[in-house]
Tab-separated table of C-alpha atoms in Angstrom:
chain	number	residue	atom	x	y	z
A	1	UNK	CA	-0.166	0.242	0.100
A	2	UNK	CA	1.548	3.346	-1.050
A	3	UNK	CA	2.182	6.076	1.930
A	4	UNK	CA	1.873	9.610	0.447
A	5	UNK	CA	4.955	11.037	0.731
A	6	UNK	CA	6.427	13.181	3.390
A	7	UNK	CA	5.597	16.902	3.391
A	8	UNK	CA	7.805	19.552	3.813
A	9	UNK	CA	7.586	21.636	6.860
A	10	UNK	CA	7.113	25.363	5.723
A	11	UNK	CA	4.733	26.477	8.007
A	12	UNK	CA	6.878	25.190	10.628
A	13	UNK	CA	9.730	27.326	9.580
A	14	UNK	CA	7.923	30.483	8.886
A	15	UNK	CA	6.667	29.881	12.831
A	16	UNK	CA	10.305	29.413	13.417
A	17	UNK	CA	11.252	32.844	11.473
A	18	UNK	CA	8.816	34.556	13.250
A	19	UNK	CA	9.456	33.586	16.582
A	20	UNK	CA	13.459	34.708	16.162
A	21	UNK	CA	12.376	37.867	14.895
A	22	UNK	CA	9.719	38.415	17.805
A	23	UNK	CA	12.308	37.496	20.368
A	24	UNK	CA	14.774	39.576	18.652
A	25	UNK	CA	12.579	42.741	18.777
A	26	UNK	CA	11.173	41.922	22.302
A	27	UNK	CA	14.765	41.641	24.039
A	28	UNK	CA	17.010	43.562	22.202
A	29	UNK	CA	14.926	46.403	20.319
A	30	UNK	CA	15.982	45.619	16.501
A	31	UNK	CA	15.656	42.720	14.166
A	32	UNK	CA	18.409	40.484	12.529
A	33	UNK	CA	16.913	38.853	9.839
A	34	UNK	CA	19.486	37.292	8.095
A	35	UNK	CA	20.251	35.728	11.043
A	36	UNK	CA	16.155	34.792	11.921
A	37	UNK	CA	16.393	33.751	8.436
A	38	UNK	CA	19.487	30.908	8.761
A	39	UNK	CA	18.193	29.854	11.633
A	40	UNK	CA	15.122	28.769	10.561
A	41	UNK	CA	16.153	27.735	7.138
A	42	UNK	CA	18.410	25.246	9.157
A	43	UNK	CA	15.889	24.304	11.491
A	44	UNK	CA	13.511	23.558	9.095
A	45	UNK	CA	15.575	21.416	7.063
A	46	UNK	CA	16.674	19.329	10.114
A	47	UNK	CA	13.117	19.059	10.581
A	48	UNK	CA	12.290	17.801	7.010
A	49	UNK	CA	15.012	15.248	7.534
A	50	UNK	CA	14.012	13.870	11.119
A	51	UNK	CA	10.105	13.581	9.213
A	52	UNK	CA	11.966	11.624	6.347
A	53	UNK	CA	14.056	9.439	8.697
A	54	UNK	CA	11.328	8.966	10.465
A	55	UNK	CA	9.168	7.733	7.836
A	56	UNK	CA	11.286	5.621	5.964
A	57	UNK	CA	12.109	3.446	9.232
A	58	UNK	CA	8.470	3.301	10.125
A	59	UNK	CA	8.386	1.423	6.097
A	60	UNK	CA	11.223	-0.749	6.856
A	61	UNK	CA	9.699	-2.365	10.298
A	62	UNK	CA	6.489	-2.956	8.091
C-alpha cells in the first residue's frame, strides 16, 4: 500500500522565523533578519530530515 510522501514543513519554518524575529525585537529592540532566516532554514531542513528518516524507518519495520 502506497503512503503519501513526506511533506515539507514550511509552516513550521515560517513559525520559527517569526518567533526568532519577535524574540529579537522584544529582547534587543532590533531585528536581525539574516540570522533569523538562517536559523529558520536550518531548523526546517533538520525537521524535514527527521520526518523523512522517521517515515523511512517505519516503512522498513512494516
